[in-house]
């Protein structure tokens, strides 16, 4: 799930090319599922890697048309591996059917899980978006290198958007499949309990340090100047944190009040996600002793300056 934001210069010039494979790098083709929404932009990007024996990154939603397009682009060639970045329903569910058709092994960090235990009485507003049935054939630790036919993919764990989020680096190319962690068209939603802001920021720092030359994300077009763009994302998050602190210090006590003030120009359909993003910041601010609350930070909690 994602949210557009005017504080960064986003690139929304994207043609999904539904029903076709689009060459985006040497031996890398993008296929975009027809599942557009305020959270998915034009749809979920799947990537096919290789020439002879292939790999697929993020098979996408359980959609018959998307499966058929993937198979058309695969064109009868063997598929050895299916990599899944995380377990939201727009990324992982088609892995099961694609495995049945190709016999490929499914690889991911692990099954879906929250970034923290649920608090007493808390419900997970994101349950409907989670693919809780997903279990990989192979669990990937950080740094795992999987070699294929003319390609090798290294796992780069990037918790934040979800606890099990992973990016995949195409070794020797400077290309990173960044999934929902970094996208050119919008910022990633970090929503508790599935995600955690401290994890997201740490993962962002890690990708900045890597110095990849091209990011191919889970939605929208490529990030062509990754370091500068990710530094901008980091600045954006710090600005959002300061805005939340200012609202708390000037008297806002609830998340809905903060959302009204901070996200006044945001699509109202995204206000629920915005509230969860504010909660993610507040969890981090409470943990750092900068904001107080009378219980565990919650979407309906009361917040005050520490």
CSV table of N, CA and C in Angstrom, one decimal, residues 102-189:
chain,number,residue,atom,x,y,z
A,102,UNK,N,4.8,-24.3,-13.6
A,102,UNK,CA,6.2,-24.3,-14.0
A,102,UNK,C,7.1,-25.3,-13.2
A,103,UNK,N,6.6,-25.7,-12.0
A,103,UNK,CA,7.4,-26.5,-11.1
A,103,UNK,C,8.5,-25.8,-10.4
A,104,UNK,N,8.6,-24.4,-10.4
A,104,UNK,CA,9.6,-23.6,-9.8
A,104,UNK,C,9.5,-23.6,-8.3
A,105,UNK,N,10.6,-23.5,-7.6
A,105,UNK,CA,10.6,-23.3,-6.2
A,105,UNK,C,10.2,-21.9,-5.8
A,106,UNK,N,9.5,-21.7,-4.7
A,106,UNK,CA,9.1,-20.4,-4.3
A,106,UNK,C,10.0,-20.0,-3.1
A,107,UNK,N,10.6,-18.8,-3.2
A,107,UNK,CA,11.5,-18.3,-2.2
A,107,UNK,C,11.0,-17.0,-1.7
A,108,UNK,N,11.2,-16.8,-0.3
A,108,UNK,CA,10.8,-15.5,0.3
A,108,UNK,C,11.4,-15.5,1.7
A,109,UNK,N,11.4,-14.4,2.4
A,109,UNK,CA,11.9,-14.3,3.7
A,109,UNK,C,11.2,-15.3,4.7
A,110,UNK,N,9.8,-15.4,4.5
A,110,UNK,CA,9.0,-16.3,5.3
A,110,UNK,C,7.6,-15.9,5.2
A,111,UNK,N,6.7,-16.6,6.0
A,111,UNK,CA,5.3,-16.4,6.0
A,111,UNK,C,5.0,-15.0,6.5
A,112,UNK,N,3.7,-14.6,6.3
A,112,UNK,CA,3.3,-13.3,6.8
A,112,UNK,C,3.3,-13.2,8.4
A,113,UNK,N,3.7,-12.1,8.9
A,113,UNK,CA,3.7,-11.9,10.4
A,113,UNK,C,3.7,-10.4,10.7
A,114,UNK,N,3.1,-10.0,11.8
A,114,UNK,CA,3.2,-8.6,12.2
A,114,UNK,C,4.6,-8.2,12.6
A,115,UNK,N,4.9,-6.9,12.6
A,115,UNK,CA,6.2,-6.5,13.1
A,115,UNK,C,6.3,-6.5,14.6
A,116,UNK,N,5.1,-6.6,15.2
A,116,UNK,CA,5.1,-6.6,16.7
A,116,UNK,C,3.8,-7.4,17.1
A,117,UNK,N,3.8,-7.9,18.3
A,117,UNK,CA,2.5,-8.6,18.8
A,117,UNK,C,1.4,-7.5,18.9
A,118,UNK,N,0.2,-8.0,18.7
A,118,UNK,CA,-1.0,-7.1,18.8
A,118,UNK,C,-1.2,-6.8,20.3
A,119,UNK,N,-1.5,-5.5,20.6
A,119,UNK,CA,-1.8,-5.1,21.9
A,119,UNK,C,-3.2,-5.7,22.4
A,120,UNK,N,-3.4,-5.7,23.7
A,120,UNK,CA,-4.7,-6.2,24.2
A,120,UNK,C,-5.8,-5.4,23.6
A,121,UNK,N,-6.8,-6.1,23.0
A,121,UNK,CA,-7.9,-5.5,22.4
A,121,UNK,C,-7.7,-4.9,21.0
A,122,UNK,N,-6.5,-5.0,20.5
A,122,UNK,CA,-6.2,-4.4,19.2
A,122,UNK,C,-6.6,-5.4,18.1
A,123,UNK,N,-7.1,-4.8,17.0
A,123,UNK,CA,-7.4,-5.6,15.8
A,123,UNK,C,-6.5,-5.1,14.7
A,124,UNK,N,-6.2,-6.0,13.8
A,124,UNK,CA,-5.3,-5.6,12.7
A,124,UNK,C,-6.1,-5.2,11.5
A,125,UNK,N,-6.1,-3.9,11.2
A,125,UNK,CA,-6.9,-3.3,10.2
A,125,UNK,C,-6.4,-3.7,8.8
A,126,UNK,N,-5.2,-4.3,8.7
A,126,UNK,CA,-4.6,-4.8,7.5
A,126,UNK,C,-4.8,-6.2,7.2
A,127,UNK,N,-5.5,-6.9,8.0
A,127,UNK,CA,-5.7,-8.4,7.8
A,127,UNK,C,-6.1,-8.8,6.4
A,128,UNK,N,-7.1,-8.0,5.9
A,128,UNK,CA,-7.6,-8.3,4.6
A,128,UNK,C,-6.6,-8.2,3.5
A,129,UNK,N,-5.5,-7.4,3.7
A,129,UNK,CA,-4.5,-7.3,2.6
A,129,UNK,C,-3.4,-8.3,2.8
A,130,UNK,N,-3.4,-9.1,3.8
A,130,UNK,CA,-2.3,-10.1,4.0
A,130,UNK,C,-2.6,-11.4,3.5
A,131,UNK,N,-1.6,-12.0,2.8
A,131,UNK,CA,-1.7,-13.4,2.3
A,131,UNK,C,-1.2,-14.3,3.4
A,132,UNK,N,-2.0,-14.6,4.3
A,132,UNK,CA,-1.7,-15.4,5.5
A,132,UNK,C,-1.5,-16.9,5.1
A,133,UNK,N,-1.9,-17.3,3.9
A,133,UNK,CA,-1.8,-18.7,3.5
A,133,UNK,C,-0.4,-19.0,2.9
A,134,UNK,N,0.4,-18.0,2.6
A,134,UNK,CA,1.6,-18.1,1.9
A,134,UNK,C,2.7,-18.8,2.8
A,135,UNK,N,3.4,-19.8,2.3
A,135,UNK,CA,4.5,-20.4,2.9
A,135,UNK,C,5.5,-20.7,1.8
A,136,UNK,N,6.7,-20.1,1.9
A,136,UNK,CA,7.7,-20.4,0.8
A,136,UNK,C,8.3,-21.8,0.9
A,137,UNK,N,8.7,-22.3,-0.2
A,137,UNK,CA,9.5,-23.6,-0.2
A,137,UNK,C,10.8,-23.4,0.4
A,138,UNK,N,11.4,-22.2,0.2
A,138,UNK,CA,12.8,-21.9,0.8
A,138,UNK,C,12.7,-20.6,1.4
A,139,UNK,N,13.1,-20.5,2.7
A,139,UNK,CA,13.2,-19.3,3.5
A,139,UNK,C,14.5,-18.6,3.2
A,140,UNK,N,14.5,-17.4,2.9
A,140,UNK,CA,15.8,-16.7,2.5
A,140,UNK,C,16.3,-15.8,3.7
A,141,UNK,N,17.5,-16.1,4.2
A,141,UNK,CA,18.1,-15.2,5.2
A,141,UNK,C,18.7,-14.0,4.5
A,142,UNK,N,19.1,-13.0,5.2
A,142,UNK,CA,19.7,-11.9,4.6
A,142,UNK,C,21.0,-12.3,4.0
A,143,UNK,N,21.3,-11.8,2.8
A,143,UNK,CA,22.5,-12.0,2.1
A,143,UNK,C,22.5,-13.3,1.3
A,144,UNK,N,21.4,-14.1,1.3
A,144,UNK,CA,21.4,-15.4,0.6
A,144,UNK,C,21.6,-15.1,-0.9
A,145,UNK,N,22.5,-15.9,-1.5
A,145,UNK,CA,22.7,-15.8,-2.9
A,145,UNK,C,22.2,-17.0,-3.6
A,146,UNK,N,21.3,-16.8,-4.6
A,146,UNK,CA,20.7,-17.9,-5.4
A,146,UNK,C,21.2,-17.8,-6.8
A,147,UNK,N,21.9,-18.8,-7.3
A,147,UNK,CA,22.4,-18.7,-8.6
A,147,UNK,C,21.5,-19.5,-9.6
A,148,UNK,N,21.3,-18.9,-10.7
A,148,UNK,CA,20.4,-19.5,-11.8
A,148,UNK,C,21.2,-19.7,-13.1
A,149,UNK,N,20.5,-19.7,-14.1
A,149,UNK,CA,21.1,-19.9,-15.5
A,149,UNK,C,21.5,-18.6,-16.1
A,150,UNK,N,22.7,-18.1,-15.8
A,150,UNK,CA,23.1,-16.8,-16.3
A,150,UNK,C,22.8,-15.7,-15.4
A,151,UNK,N,22.3,-15.9,-14.3
A,151,UNK,CA,21.9,-14.8,-13.3
A,151,UNK,C,22.1,-15.3,-11.9
A,152,UNK,N,22.2,-14.4,-11.0
A,152,UNK,CA,22.3,-14.6,-9.6
A,152,UNK,C,21.6,-13.5,-8.8
A,153,UNK,N,20.8,-13.9,-7.8
A,153,UNK,CA,20.0,-13.0,-7.0
A,153,UNK,C,20.4,-13.1,-5.6
A,154,UNK,N,20.7,-11.9,-5.0
A,154,UNK,CA,21.0,-11.8,-3.6
A,154,UNK,C,19.9,-11.2,-2.8
A,155,UNK,N,19.5,-11.8,-1.7
A,155,UNK,CA,18.5,-11.3,-0.8
A,155,UNK,C,19.0,-10.1,0.0
A,156,UNK,N,18.2,-9.0,0.1
A,156,UNK,CA,18.5,-7.9,0.9
A,156,UNK,C,17.3,-7.6,1.8
A,157,UNK,N,17.3,-8.0,3.0
A,157,UNK,CA,16.1,-7.9,3.8
A,157,UNK,C,15.9,-6.4,4.1
A,158,UNK,N,14.6,-6.0,4.0
A,158,UNK,CA,14.3,-4.6,4.1
A,158,UNK,C,13.0,-4.4,4.8
A,159,UNK,N,13.0,-4.9,6.1
A,159,UNK,CA,11.7,-4.8,6.9
A,159,UNK,C,11.3,-3.3,7.0
A,160,UNK,N,10.0,-3.1,7.2
A,160,UNK,CA,9.5,-1.8,7.3
A,160,UNK,C,8.1,-1.7,6.8
A,161,UNK,N,7.9,-1.9,5.5
A,161,UNK,CA,6.6,-1.9,4.9
A,161,UNK,C,5.8,-3.1,5.5
A,162,UNK,N,6.5,-4.3,5.5
A,162,UNK,CA,6.1,-5.4,6.3
A,162,UNK,C,7.3,-6.0,7.0
A,163,UNK,N,7.0,-6.9,8.0
A,163,UNK,CA,8.1,-7.5,8.7
A,163,UNK,C,9.0,-8.4,7.8
A,164,UNK,N,8.3,-9.0,6.8
A,164,UNK,CA,9.0,-10.0,6.0
A,164,UNK,C,9.4,-9.4,4.6
A,165,UNK,N,9.5,-8.1,4.5
A,165,UNK,CA,9.8,-7.5,3.2
A,165,UNK,C,11.3,-7.8,2.8
A,166,UNK,N,11.5,-8.1,1.6
A,166,UNK,CA,12.8,-8.3,1.0
A,166,UNK,C,12.9,-7.7,-0.3
A,167,UNK,N,14.1,-7.1,-0.6
A,167,UNK,CA,14.5,-6.7,-1.9
A,167,UNK,C,15.4,-7.7,-2.5
A,168,UNK,N,15.6,-7.7,-3.8
A,168,UNK,CA,16.4,-8.7,-4.5
A,168,UNK,C,17.4,-8.0,-5.4
A,169,UNK,N,18.7,-8.2,-5.2
A,169,UNK,CA,19.7,-7.6,-6.0
A,169,UNK,C,20.2,-8.6,-7.1
A,170,UNK,N,20.2,-8.1,-8.3
A,170,UNK,CA,20.7,-8.9,-9.5
A,170,UNK,C,22.2,-8.7,-9.5
A,171,UNK,N,22.9,-9.7,-9.0
A,171,UNK,CA,24.3,-9.6,-8.8
A,171,UNK,C,25.1,-9.2,-10.1
A,172,UNK,N,26.0,-8.2,-9.9
A,172,UNK,CA,26.9,-7.8,-10.9
A,172,UNK,C,26.3,-6.8,-11.9
A,173,UNK,N,25.1,-6.3,-11.6
A,173,UNK,CA,24.4,-5.4,-12.5
A,173,UNK,C,24.1,-4.0,-11.9
A,174,UNK,N,24.1,-3.9,-10.6
A,174,UNK,CA,23.7,-2.7,-9.9
A,174,UNK,C,22.2,-2.5,-9.9
A,175,UNK,N,21.4,-3.5,-10.3
A,175,UNK,CA,20.0,-3.5,-10.3
A,175,UNK,C,19.4,-4.1,-9.0
A,176,UNK,N,18.5,-3.4,-8.4
A,176,UNK,CA,17.8,-4.0,-7.2
A,176,UNK,C,16.3,-3.9,-7.4
A,177,UNK,N,15.6,-5.1,-7.2
A,177,UNK,CA,14.2,-5.1,-7.2
A,177,UNK,C,13.7,-4.7,-5.9
A,178,UNK,N,13.2,-3.5,-5.8
A,178,UNK,CA,12.9,-2.8,-4.5
A,178,UNK,C,11.5,-3.0,-4.0
A,179,UNK,N,10.7,-3.7,-4.7
A,179,UNK,CA,9.3,-4.0,-4.3
A,179,UNK,C,8.6,-2.8,-3.8
A,180,UNK,N,8.0,-2.8,-2.6
A,180,UNK,CA,7.3,-1.7,-2.1
A,180,UNK,C,8.1,-0.8,-1.1
A,181,UNK,N,9.3,-1.1,-0.9
A,181,UNK,CA,10.2,-0.3,0.0
A,181,UNK,C,10.5,1.0,-0.6
A,182,UNK,N,10.9,1.1,-1.9
A,182,UNK,CA,11.2,2.3,-2.6
A,182,UNK,C,10.5,2.3,-3.9
A,183,UNK,N,9.7,3.3,-4.3
A,183,UNK,CA,9.0,3.4,-5.5
A,183,UNK,C,9.1,4.8,-6.0
A,184,UNK,N,9.2,5.0,-7.3
A,184,UNK,CA,9.3,6.3,-7.9
A,184,UNK,C,8.1,7.2,-7.9
A,185,UNK,N,6.9,6.5,-7.8
A,185,UNK,CA,5.6,7.3,-8.0
A,185,UNK,C,5.0,7.7,-6.6
A,186,UNK,N,5.5,7.2,-5.5
A,186,UNK,CA,4.8,7.5,-4.2
A,186,UNK,C,5.7,6.9,-3.1
A,187,UNK,N,5.3,7.3,-1.9
A,187,UNK,CA,6.0,6.8,-0.7
A,187,UNK,C,5.3,5.5,-0.3
A,188,UNK,N,6.0,4.7,0.4
A,188,UNK,CA,5.4,3.4,0.9
A,188,UNK,C,4.7,3.6,2.2
A,189,UNK,N,3.6,3.0,2.4
A,189,UNK,CA,2.8,3.0,3.6
A,189,UNK,C,3.6,2.1,4.6
